[in-house]
Coordinates of C-alpha atoms and ligand atoms in Angstrom, one line a residue:
M67 CA 0.3 -0.1 -0.5
F68 CA 2.8 2.4 1.7
N69 CA 5.1 1.1 -2.0
S70 CA 2.1 2.4 -4.0
I71 CA 1.8 5.4 -2.8
R72 CA 5.4 5.6 -3.2
T73 CA 5.7 4.8 -7.2
T74 CA 2.5 7.1 -8.2
R75 CA 4.4 10.2 -6.3
W76 CA 7.4 9.7 -8.5
R77 CA 5.7 8.7 -11.3
N78 CA 4.0 11.9 -10.8
K79 CA 7.0 14.1 -10.2
I80 CA 8.2 13.0 -13.7
F81 CA 5.0 13.2 -15.1
N82 CA 5.0 17.0 -13.8
A83 CA 8.3 17.3 -15.5
H84 CA 8.3 15.9 -18.9
V85 CA 5.0 18.3 -18.5
A86 CA 7.5 21.7 -17.9
F87 CA 9.8 20.6 -20.0
F88 CA 7.2 20.6 -23.0
V89 CA 5.3 23.3 -21.4
S90 CA 8.6 25.6 -21.4
A91 CA 10.1 24.3 -25.4
V92 CA 6.7 25.6 -26.6
L93 CA 7.1 28.8 -24.7
T94 CA 10.3 29.2 -25.5
W95 CA 10.1 29.1 -28.6
P96 CA 7.8 31.5 -29.8
I97 CA 9.5 33.7 -27.4
M98 CA 13.0 32.9 -28.5
A99 CA 11.3 33.7 -32.2
E100 CA 10.1 36.7 -31.5
M101 CA 13.1 38.0 -30.2
E102 CA 15.6 37.1 -33.3
L103 CA 17.7 35.4 -31.0
F104 CA 17.5 32.7 -33.4
E105 CA 19.9 35.4 -36.0
E106 CA 21.8 36.6 -33.6
F107 CA 22.4 32.8 -32.3
Y108 CA 22.9 32.2 -35.9
E109 CA 25.3 35.5 -35.9
F110 CA 27.5 34.2 -33.3
S111 CA 27.9 31.0 -35.0
R112 CA 29.1 32.5 -37.1
A113 CA 31.7 34.1 -35.6
H114 CA 32.7 31.5 -33.6
E115 CA 33.0 29.2 -36.5
D116 CA 35.9 26.4 -34.7
W117 CA 33.2 26.0 -31.3
D118 CA 30.9 23.4 -33.5
L119 CA 27.8 25.7 -32.1
D120 CA 25.7 25.1 -34.8
E121 CA 25.8 20.7 -34.4
L122 CA 25.6 21.8 -30.5
A123 CA 22.2 23.0 -31.4
L124 CA 21.0 20.7 -33.6
L125 CA 22.0 18.2 -31.1
V126 CA 19.7 20.9 -28.7
V127 CA 16.7 20.4 -31.5
N128 CA 17.1 16.8 -31.5
L129 CA 16.8 16.6 -27.7
T130 CA 14.1 18.7 -27.8
V131 CA 12.4 16.9 -30.3
A132 CA 13.0 13.8 -28.5
L133 CA 11.9 14.7 -24.7
I134 CA 8.2 15.6 -26.7
L135 CA 7.5 12.6 -28.2
S136 CA 8.3 11.1 -24.6
S137 CA 6.4 13.1 -23.1
I138 CA 3.4 12.9 -25.2
Y139 CA 4.2 9.3 -24.3
R140 CA 4.6 8.9 -21.4
A141 CA 1.1 11.3 -20.5
R142 CA -1.2 8.9 -22.7
V143 CA 0.6 5.4 -20.5
L144 CA -0.1 7.6 -16.9
R145 CA -3.2 8.6 -18.2
K146 CA -4.4 5.5 -18.7
V147 CA -3.1 3.2 -16.0
M148 CA -4.8 6.8 -13.8
R149 CA -8.1 5.8 -15.4
E150 CA -7.3 1.8 -14.0
R151 CA -6.5 3.3 -10.9
A152 CA -10.0 4.7 -11.2
Q153 CA -12.3 2.1 -12.1
E154 CA -9.8 -0.4 -9.3
Y155 CA -11.2 2.4 -6.5
Q156 CA -15.0 2.3 -8.0
R157 CA -15.1 -1.8 -8.1
A158 CA -13.6 -1.6 -4.3
E159 CA -15.5 0.5 -3.1
R160 CA -18.9 -1.3 -5.2
N161 CA -18.2 -4.3 -3.3
A162 CA -18.1 -2.6 -0.3
R163 CA -21.0 -1.6 -0.2
H164 CA -23.0 -4.3 -2.8
D165 CA -23.2 -8.8 -2.3
P166 CA -20.9 -9.9 -5.1
L167 CA -23.9 -12.8 -5.9
T168 CA -27.1 -10.2 -6.6
G169 CA -25.7 -7.3 -7.6
L170 CA -28.1 -5.8 -5.0
M171 CA -26.7 -3.5 -1.6
N172 CA -25.6 -5.4 0.9
R173 CA -26.4 -5.6 4.6
R174 CA -23.9 -2.7 5.6
A175 CA -25.3 -0.6 3.1
F176 CA -28.2 -0.8 4.0
A177 CA -28.1 0.1 7.2
A178 CA -25.8 3.2 6.6
S179 CA -28.9 3.8 3.8
M180 CA -31.3 3.5 7.2
Q181 CA -29.1 5.9 9.1
E182 CA -29.2 8.8 6.8
I183 CA -32.7 8.3 6.8
E184 CA -33.5 9.0 10.4
A185 CA -31.1 11.2 9.9
D186 CA -33.5 13.3 8.1
P187 CA -35.0 15.5 9.6
N188 CA -37.6 16.2 6.9
S189 CA -38.3 12.1 6.3
A190 CA -41.6 11.4 7.1
G191 CA -41.5 8.0 7.0
R192 CA -40.9 5.3 5.2
Y193 CA -42.6 1.3 3.9
M194 CA -40.5 -1.2 5.2
A195 CA -40.4 -5.2 3.2
M196 CA -38.4 -7.5 4.8
I197 CA -38.8 -10.6 2.4
D198 CA -37.6 -13.8 3.2
L199 CA -38.1 -17.5 1.0
D200 CA -39.9 -20.7 2.5
R201 CA -38.2 -23.5 2.5
F202 CA -34.4 -22.6 0.4
K203 CA -32.2 -24.4 2.4
P204 CA -33.2 -28.4 0.9
I205 CA -32.9 -26.4 -2.7
N206 CA -29.4 -25.8 -1.5
D207 CA -29.0 -28.9 -0.2
V208 CA -30.3 -31.1 -2.7
Q209 CA -30.3 -29.3 -5.9
G210 CA -26.8 -28.3 -4.9
H211 CA -24.8 -24.3 -4.3
A212 CA -25.0 -23.6 -8.0
A213 CA -29.2 -24.1 -7.9
G214 CA -29.2 -22.0 -4.8
D215 CA -26.6 -19.4 -6.0
A216 CA -28.7 -19.2 -9.4
L217 CA -32.5 -19.2 -7.6
L218 CA -31.1 -15.9 -5.6
Q219 CA -29.7 -14.2 -8.4
G220 CA -33.0 -15.1 -10.0
V221 CA -35.6 -13.6 -6.9
A222 CA -32.7 -10.5 -6.8
E223 CA -33.7 -9.9 -10.6
R224 CA -37.9 -10.5 -10.7
L225 CA -37.9 -8.1 -7.6
E226 CA -35.6 -5.2 -9.3
A227 CA -37.6 -5.5 -12.3
M228 CA -40.5 -4.8 -9.8
L229 CA -39.4 -2.2 -8.2
T230 CA -37.7 1.6 -9.4
P231 CA -34.4 3.0 -8.6
S232 CA -36.0 5.1 -5.9
D233 CA -37.0 2.0 -3.8
T234 CA -34.0 0.6 -2.1
I235 CA -33.1 -3.1 -2.6
A236 CA -31.1 -5.6 -0.7
R237 CA -29.9 -8.2 0.5
L238 CA -29.3 -8.4 4.0
G239 CA -27.4 -12.4 3.6
G240 CA -28.8 -16.0 3.1
D241 CA -32.2 -15.7 1.5
E242 CA -33.2 -12.7 3.3
F243 CA -33.9 -9.4 1.4
A244 CA -35.3 -5.8 2.2
V245 CA -36.8 -3.2 0.8
I246 CA -37.3 0.8 1.5
F247 CA -39.9 1.8 -0.2
D248 CA -40.1 5.0 -2.3
P249 CA -41.4 7.8 -0.2
K250 CA -44.3 8.6 -2.0
R251 CA -45.4 5.1 -2.5
N252 CA -48.6 4.9 0.6
S253 CA -50.0 1.7 1.8
A254 CA -52.1 0.0 -0.7
T255 CA -49.3 0.1 -3.3
V256 CA -46.8 -1.6 -0.5
E257 CA -49.6 -3.8 -0.4
R258 CA -49.7 -5.0 -4.1
I259 CA -46.3 -4.3 -4.7
A260 CA -46.2 -7.6 -1.9
R261 CA -49.5 -9.1 -3.6
R262 CA -47.3 -9.0 -6.8
L263 CA -43.9 -10.7 -5.1
L264 CA -45.7 -13.1 -3.8
H265 CA -47.1 -14.0 -7.3
A266 CA -43.7 -13.7 -9.6
M267 CA -42.0 -16.0 -7.4
E268 CA -44.5 -18.2 -7.9
K269 CA -43.3 -18.9 -11.0
P270 CA -40.6 -21.7 -11.8
F271 CA -36.4 -20.6 -11.7
E272 CA -34.7 -22.0 -14.8
F273 CA -31.0 -23.6 -13.8
Q274 CA -29.4 -26.3 -16.4
G275 CA -32.6 -27.3 -17.6
T276 CA -34.6 -27.1 -14.0
A277 CA -37.2 -25.7 -13.0
L278 CA -36.5 -24.5 -9.3
Y279 CA -39.6 -23.8 -7.5
I280 CA -39.8 -21.8 -3.9
S281 CA -42.1 -19.2 -2.4
C282 CA -41.5 -16.2 -0.6
S283 CA -42.8 -14.8 2.7
V284 CA -42.8 -10.8 3.0
G285 CA -43.3 -8.5 6.6
L286 CA -44.6 -4.9 5.8
A287 CA -43.7 -2.2 8.4
H288 CA -44.6 1.7 8.3
W289 CA -41.2 3.5 9.6
V290 CA -43.1 6.2 11.0
G291 CA -40.5 9.1 11.6
G292 CA -38.7 9.1 14.6
T293 CA -38.5 5.8 15.3
C294 CA -34.7 4.0 15.6
H295 CA -33.7 2.4 12.1
S296 CA -32.7 -0.8 14.1
D297 CA -36.4 -0.8 15.9
A298 CA -37.6 -0.7 12.1
L299 CA -35.9 -3.4 11.3
S300 CA -37.1 -5.6 14.0
Q301 CA -40.7 -4.4 13.3
A302 CA -40.0 -6.0 10.0
D303 CA -39.0 -8.7 10.7
R304 CA -41.5 -9.5 13.7
A305 CA -44.1 -9.2 10.4
L306 CA -42.3 -11.6 8.4
Y307 CA -42.6 -13.7 11.3
T308 CA -45.6 -13.7 11.3
A309 CA -46.1 -14.2 7.4
K310 CA -43.9 -17.7 8.2
K311 CA -45.8 -18.5 11.4
D312 CA -49.3 -18.0 9.6
G313 CA -48.4 -20.4 6.7
R314 CA -45.7 -18.8 4.4
A315 CA -45.9 -17.4 0.7
R316 CA -47.7 -14.8 1.9
F317 CA -47.6 -11.2 3.6
A318 CA -47.9 -9.2 6.8
W319 CA -48.2 -6.6 8.5
Y320 CA -46.3 -5.2 11.5
D321 CA -49.0 -5.5 14.7
A322 CA -48.0 -3.3 17.0
E323 CA -51.2 -4.8 19.3
L324 CA -49.3 -8.4 18.8
D325 CA -45.9 -7.5 19.5
T326 CA -46.6 -6.2 22.8
Q327 CA -49.0 -9.1 23.2
S328 CA -45.9 -11.8 22.7
T329 CA -43.6 -9.6 24.8
E330 CA -45.9 -10.3 27.8
R331 CA -46.4 -13.7 26.5
A332 CA -42.2 -13.9 26.8
Q333 CA -42.0 -11.8 29.5
I334 CA -44.7 -14.2 31.8
E335 CA -42.9 -17.8 30.4
A336 CA -39.8 -16.2 32.2
E337 CA -41.5 -15.7 35.3
L338 CA -43.3 -19.0 35.2
R339 CA -41.0 -21.0 36.1
E340 CA -40.2 -19.3 39.1
A341 CA -44.1 -18.9 40.4
I342 CA -44.6 -22.8 39.7
T343 CA -41.1 -23.1 42.6
T344 CA -42.5 -20.6 45.4
G345 CA -46.0 -22.3 44.7
Q346 CA -47.2 -18.3 43.7
I347 CA -49.9 -20.0 41.7
E348 CA -52.1 -22.1 44.0
P349 CA -55.1 -24.7 43.1
W350 CA -58.2 -23.7 44.0
F351 CA -61.7 -25.4 44.0
Q352 CA -65.2 -24.9 42.8
P353 CA -67.8 -27.1 43.6
I354 CA -69.5 -29.9 41.9
V355 CA -73.3 -30.6 42.9
D356 CA -75.7 -33.4 42.8
I357 CA -78.3 -31.5 40.8
E358 CA -81.1 -33.8 42.0
K359 CA -80.7 -33.3 45.8
Q360 CA -78.8 -29.8 45.8
Y361 CA -75.9 -31.7 47.8
I362 CA -71.9 -31.1 47.1
T363 CA -70.1 -34.4 45.7
G364 CA -66.8 -32.5 45.5
F365 CA -64.7 -29.7 43.6
E366 CA -63.3 -29.2 40.4
V367 CA -59.4 -28.3 41.0
L368 CA -58.9 -24.4 39.2
A369 CA -55.2 -22.7 38.5
R370 CA -55.1 -19.4 39.8
W371 CA -52.2 -17.6 39.2
H372 CA -52.2 -14.3 41.6
H373 CA -49.1 -12.4 40.0
P374 CA -48.4 -9.7 42.9
E375 CA -48.3 -7.1 39.5
R376 CA -50.8 -8.2 37.0
G377 CA -52.9 -9.5 39.1
T378 CA -54.7 -12.6 38.8
I379 CA -54.0 -14.8 35.4
S380 CA -56.4 -17.4 34.0
P381 CA -55.7 -21.0 33.4
A382 CA -56.6 -20.1 29.7
V383 CA -53.2 -17.9 29.3
F384 CA -50.9 -19.6 31.2
I385 CA -51.7 -23.6 31.4
E386 CA -50.5 -23.2 27.1
I387 CA -47.4 -20.8 27.7
A388 CA -46.6 -23.5 30.8
E389 CA -47.3 -26.8 27.4
D390 CA -46.0 -24.2 25.0
S391 CA -42.2 -23.9 27.6
G392 CA -42.1 -28.2 28.6
Q393 CA -43.0 -26.4 32.0
I394 CA -46.8 -28.1 32.2
S395 CA -45.5 -31.5 33.8
A396 CA -43.9 -30.1 36.5
L397 CA -46.5 -27.3 37.1
G398 CA -49.5 -30.4 37.3
N399 CA -47.7 -32.0 39.4
S400 CA -47.1 -29.6 42.4
L401 CA -50.9 -28.1 41.7
L402 CA -52.0 -32.0 42.2
R403 CA -49.6 -32.2 45.3
R404 CA -50.9 -29.3 47.1
A405 CA -54.5 -30.1 46.2
C406 CA -54.4 -33.6 47.4
T407 CA -53.0 -31.9 51.0
A408 CA -56.0 -30.0 50.8
A409 CA -58.1 -32.5 50.2
N410 CA -56.9 -34.6 53.3
D411 CA -58.3 -32.4 55.3
W412 CA -62.5 -32.2 53.9
D413 CA -64.7 -35.3 54.3
A414 CA -63.7 -38.3 53.0
R415 CA -66.8 -38.6 50.6
L416 CA -65.7 -35.6 49.1
S417 CA -64.2 -36.8 45.4
M418 CA -61.7 -33.9 43.9
S419 CA -61.3 -33.8 40.4
F420 CA -57.6 -32.7 38.6
N421 CA -57.8 -31.6 35.0
V422 CA -55.0 -33.0 33.0
S423 CA -53.5 -30.9 29.7
P424 CA -52.8 -32.5 26.4
L425 CA -48.8 -32.2 26.8
Q426 CA -49.2 -33.7 30.3
F427 CA -51.0 -36.3 28.8
H428 CA -48.3 -36.9 27.0
D429 CA -46.1 -37.2 29.5
R430 CA -44.7 -40.3 29.7
S431 CA -43.6 -40.2 33.4
L432 CA -47.9 -38.7 34.1
V433 CA -48.8 -42.2 35.6
D434 CA -45.7 -42.8 37.6
D435 CA -46.2 -39.0 39.1
I436 CA -49.6 -39.0 39.9
K437 CA -48.3 -42.9 41.9
T438 CA -46.0 -41.3 43.7
I439 CA -48.5 -38.3 44.5
L440 CA -50.9 -40.1 45.9
Q441 CA -48.5 -42.2 47.9
E442 CA -46.6 -38.8 49.2
T443 CA -49.7 -37.6 50.6
A444 CA -51.9 -40.7 51.3
F445 CA -54.8 -39.2 49.2
D446 CA -57.4 -42.0 48.7
P447 CA -57.5 -43.0 44.5
T448 CA -60.5 -43.5 44.4
R449 CA -61.5 -40.1 45.5
L450 CA -59.7 -38.6 42.5
T451 CA -61.1 -38.2 38.9
I452 CA -58.8 -37.0 36.1
E453 CA -60.2 -34.7 33.3
V454 CA -58.2 -34.9 29.9
T455 CA -60.3 -32.7 27.0
E456 CA -60.9 -34.4 23.3
R457 CA -57.1 -33.0 22.5
S458 CA -55.6 -35.5 24.4
V459 CA -56.6 -38.8 23.5
I460 CA -57.3 -37.9 19.4
R461 CA -53.4 -38.3 18.9
D462 CA -53.1 -41.7 19.6
F463 CA -56.4 -43.6 20.6
S464 CA -54.6 -46.8 21.8
S465 CA -51.9 -45.5 23.8
A466 CA -54.8 -42.6 25.3
R467 CA -56.0 -46.1 26.5
E468 CA -53.6 -47.3 27.9
K469 CA -52.6 -44.4 30.4
L470 CA -56.1 -44.0 31.2
D471 CA -56.5 -47.9 31.8
A472 CA -53.1 -47.8 34.5
L473 CA -55.3 -44.1 35.6
K474 CA -58.2 -46.7 35.9
A475 CA -56.0 -49.8 37.3
I476 CA -55.0 -47.2 40.3
G477 CA -58.6 -46.5 41.3
I478 CA -58.7 -42.9 39.5
S479 CA -61.7 -42.3 37.6
V480 CA -61.6 -40.1 33.8
A481 CA -63.8 -38.1 32.3
L482 CA -64.1 -36.3 29.2
D483 CA -63.8 -32.6 29.9
D484 CA -65.7 -30.0 27.2
F485 CA -67.5 -31.7 25.5
G486 CA -69.0 -31.4 22.8
T487 CA -66.8 -29.3 21.9
G488 CA -64.5 -31.5 19.6
Y489 CA -64.9 -32.7 16.4
S490 CA -65.3 -36.5 16.7
S491 CA -66.3 -36.9 20.7
L492 CA -68.0 -40.0 19.9
A493 CA -64.9 -42.1 18.6
S494 CA -63.3 -40.7 22.0
L495 CA -66.2 -42.0 23.6
R496 CA -66.8 -45.6 22.0
Q497 CA -62.6 -46.3 21.9
L498 CA -61.9 -45.8 25.7
P499 CA -63.1 -46.2 29.5
F500 CA -64.2 -43.2 30.2
D501 CA -66.5 -42.7 33.3
R502 CA -67.8 -39.1 33.0
I503 CA -67.8 -36.8 30.2
K504 CA -68.6 -32.8 31.3
I505 CA -70.6 -30.7 28.9
D506 CA -69.0 -28.0 27.5
R507 CA -70.7 -24.7 29.3
G508 CA -71.4 -23.3 25.6
F509 CA -74.1 -25.4 25.4
V510 CA -75.2 -25.1 29.0
T511 CA -75.4 -21.3 30.0
D512 CA -78.4 -19.5 28.9
I513 CA -79.6 -22.7 27.2
G514 CA -83.2 -21.8 27.9
G515 CA -82.8 -19.4 25.1
Q516 CA -81.5 -21.8 22.9
P517 CA -83.3 -24.6 21.2
Q518 CA -80.6 -25.5 19.2
N519 CA -77.9 -25.8 22.3
Q520 CA -81.3 -27.7 24.0
K521 CA -81.4 -30.4 21.2
I522 CA -77.5 -30.9 21.7
V523 CA -77.5 -31.4 25.2
T524 CA -80.8 -33.4 25.1
G525 CA -78.7 -35.9 22.5
I526 CA -75.5 -35.6 24.8
M527 CA -78.4 -37.0 27.7
S528 CA -79.8 -39.8 25.7
L529 CA -76.5 -40.9 24.0
A530 CA -74.3 -40.7 28.4
R531 CA -77.9 -43.2 29.6
G532 CA -76.7 -45.5 26.8
L533 CA -73.7 -45.8 26.9
E534 CA -74.0 -45.9 31.3
L535 CA -71.1 -42.8 31.6
D536 CA -71.9 -39.8 34.0
V537 CA -72.5 -36.5 33.2
T538 CA -71.6 -33.1 34.3
A539 CA -73.3 -30.2 33.2
E540 CA -71.1 -27.0 33.9
G541 CA -71.9 -23.4 33.6
I542 CA -75.2 -23.4 35.1
E543 CA -75.2 -19.7 35.8
S544 CA -78.9 -19.5 36.3
Q545 CA -82.1 -21.0 38.2
Q546 CA -83.1 -20.9 34.3
D547 CA -80.1 -23.5 33.5
L548 CA -80.4 -25.3 36.5
A549 CA -84.0 -25.7 35.8
F550 CA -84.3 -27.0 32.0
I551 CA -80.4 -29.5 33.5
K552 CA -82.7 -31.1 36.2
S553 CA -85.6 -31.7 34.0
L554 CA -83.6 -33.4 31.4
N555 CA -81.6 -35.7 34.7
C556 CA -78.6 -34.8 34.7
G557 CA -76.4 -35.9 37.5
L558 CA -73.8 -33.5 38.6
G559 CA -74.0 -29.7 37.9
Q560 CA -71.3 -27.4 37.8
G561 CA -71.1 -23.3 37.7
F562 CA -71.5 -19.7 39.2
L563 CA -74.9 -19.9 40.1
F564 CA -73.3 -22.3 43.0
D565 CA -69.8 -21.5 43.7
K566 CA -66.7 -19.9 42.2
A567 CA -63.7 -21.8 42.3
V568 CA -62.7 -20.6 45.8
S569 CA -59.5 -20.9 47.5
A570 CA -58.2 -23.9 50.0
S571 CA -58.9 -21.9 53.2
D572 CA -62.0 -20.9 51.9
V573 CA -63.1 -24.4 51.1
S574 CA -63.4 -24.9 54.8
W575 CA -65.6 -22.0 55.2
L576 CA -67.7 -23.2 52.1
L577 CA -68.7 -26.3 53.6
E578 CA -69.1 -24.8 57.1
T579 CA -72.0 -22.9 55.9
K580 CA -73.1 -23.0 52.8
W581 CA -72.9 -26.5 51.7
S582 CA -72.8 -27.6 55.7
D583 CA -75.6 -30.4 54.5
L584 CA -73.9 -33.1 53.4
K585 CA -76.2 -36.0 52.7
V586 CA -74.0 -38.0 50.5
D587 CA -74.9 -41.2 52.8
D588 CA -78.6 -40.0 53.2
P589 CA -80.3 -40.6 49.7
D590 CA -83.9 -39.8 51.8
S591 CA -82.7 -36.9 53.1
T592 CA -84.3 -33.9 52.4
A593 CA -82.3 -31.5 50.0
T594 CA -80.9 -28.4 50.6
Q595 CA -82.5 -25.7 48.6
P596 CA -80.2 -24.5 45.8
P597 CA -78.9 -21.0 45.9
D598 CA -81.3 -18.6 44.5
S599 CA -79.0 -16.5 43.3
K600 CA -75.7 -15.7 41.4
A601 CA -72.6 -16.7 43.5
G602 CA -70.6 -14.0 43.4
Ligands
LIG847 P1 -62.1 -26.4 32.4 O1 -61.9 -27.6 32.6 O2 -63.2 -26.1 31.1 O3 -63.1 -25.1 33.5 C1 -63.7 -25.0 33.9 C2 -63.5 -23.5 33.5 O4 -65.8 -22.5 33.5 C3 -63.4 -22.3 35.3 O5 -62.6 -21.6 34.0 C4 -63.9 -22.3 35.5 O6 -63.9 -21.5 36.6 C5 -65.2 -21.7 34.6 N1 -66.5 -22.2 34.6 C6 -66.9 -22.6 35.7 N2 -68.7 -22.2 36.2 C7 -68.5 -21.2 34.9 C8 -69.7 -20.7 34.8 O7 -70.9 -20.7 35.7 N3 -69.6 -19.6 34.2 C9 -68.2 -19.3 32.6 N4 -68.6 -18.2 32.8 N5 -67.8 -20.2 33.6 C10 -67.9 -21.2 34.3 P2 -61.1 -21.8 34.6 O8 -61.0 -21.7 36.0 O9 -60.6 -19.6 34.2 O10 -60.5 -21.9 34.2 C11 -60.2 -22.0 32.2 C12 -59.3 -24.4 32.1 O11 -58.5 -23.4 32.3 C13 -60.4 -25.3 32.2 O12 -61.3 -25.3 31.8 C14 -58.5 -26.0 32.1 O13 -59.0 -26.3 30.7 C15 -58.0 -25.6 32.4 N6 -57.2 -25.1 33.3 C16 -57.7 -24.7 35.2 N7 -57.1 -24.8 35.4 C17 -56.3 -25.9 35.6 C18 -55.2 -26.9 35.6 O14 -55.2 -26.8 37.1 N8 -54.9 -27.6 35.0 C19 -54.3 -27.9 33.8 N9 -54.1 -28.9 33.1 N10 -55.6 -27.1 32.9 C20 -56.4 -26.1 33.9
LIG848 CA1 -61.6 -29.8 33.7
LIG849 CA1 -64.9 -27.9 31.0

């Protein structure tokens, strides 16, 4: 590097000397002619003939001409060298800013462009797209890297053909591309371009006589003025993630609300582990009632997370997160252990229903874990019912059957929860050894005003009778709901009309006051009157 600078300097010096000589010769000749110096020189050389001055003059003239010619030649050579150097510099600069494979802007240059836009106080906002090819890796792996490269070039060409020079297109790396749209474009045009792009990708790419097929997913975001460029980029990236998650080969807009939700979800996931170990998630208990006789027969365990900052988080939220983050068995086991311990204080005639989520149901150690907990807490297995939903059993009836049989062998009962919401509830019932079904509350609440639900529940009741299954109706909220369910001779009921779930310490209070009239062993006694208002 240093050497080349030095040579360039020397070359410049020689070049400058030549130019100086040439210029001085060109200037000197007319001056000499004007001042008649040639005539004087002629007189002088005649006067001193013995000095051979004319030969000397000829030599000077010859030398001058030779130097002029050499200067012209050197100047040409140097001009060529300089031109090549300029081209080389341009090429180097281009390589630093562009992706050599596709010729598109590279990630570094793209970030620099974004920084420029960010720094521009007049920038009103831009639309952006993040584009990622779907299943590009198999093409690279199966067809080879040359095919992959050709495909990327083809994609870049189609992208460029669809946009104008005032849109900024870049290949960020791998099979990922990004676009900052011309500020004049609005959301409708941007969406149209995204659609056209998806369509353009559907056409095959030709590589050495083979057709390569690919699709792409596009994340769109509105980069509002004032937003930091890396935030804008990650918004487009999250939109792309949504497009991929929704099934690929589509576009999706960045959704701020969705983003807040997923951030919150990630936080909950992080806090869940501690909540399980510190016992922040507790078992609560909702009474299950004998509808005919109006006495309490047991409780369903419902998980409650009383978060110090977020308040009470619904199990509908955290059970799914616990499943996704592999914590469901730890959570389930902790809840069952605490519930059994609490239930040991109740009247021994009261049963307990416990929910097992689909992923927990598929845990190999489920049956052993339950056995261990029952032994540790000395809870009577015949008092326990395990509730599973159809989602747990639908995947593989034979392995579900094995598991249910193993539970029943210990003395545990099994119930099919949320009955009627799945699509093959009948198949589940026919093939699996359930003791009870729980009619989903969607059919029960407000049943009086919904003839369709009345027909469904009537149908479920006669089916259960035929199969000799117990039935629990969930979601009894009003006297009307209760009256209708009672008219169908449904055995058990559960719902806000009786009670919402209460904490372990409130269970004893409930049993001593509202449900003190336990008449499990006394079928002939007068039933406790049903509560006439909704429980608070
Ligand atoms: P699920 O098993 O169907 O539980 C019944 C849900 O209905 C409970 O909601 C309960 O509070 C609610 N409910 C009871 N009576 C009424 C009523 O009259 N009206 C209305 N509108 N709702 C009523 P919760 O506690 O929010 O639980 C929701 C779901 O979360 C449960 O549905 C169950 O699938 C799951 N879950 C709750 N606790 C656990 C648990 O400990 N383990 C597992 N794996 N899942 C649980
Ligand atoms: Ca349940
Ligand atoms: Ca249910």
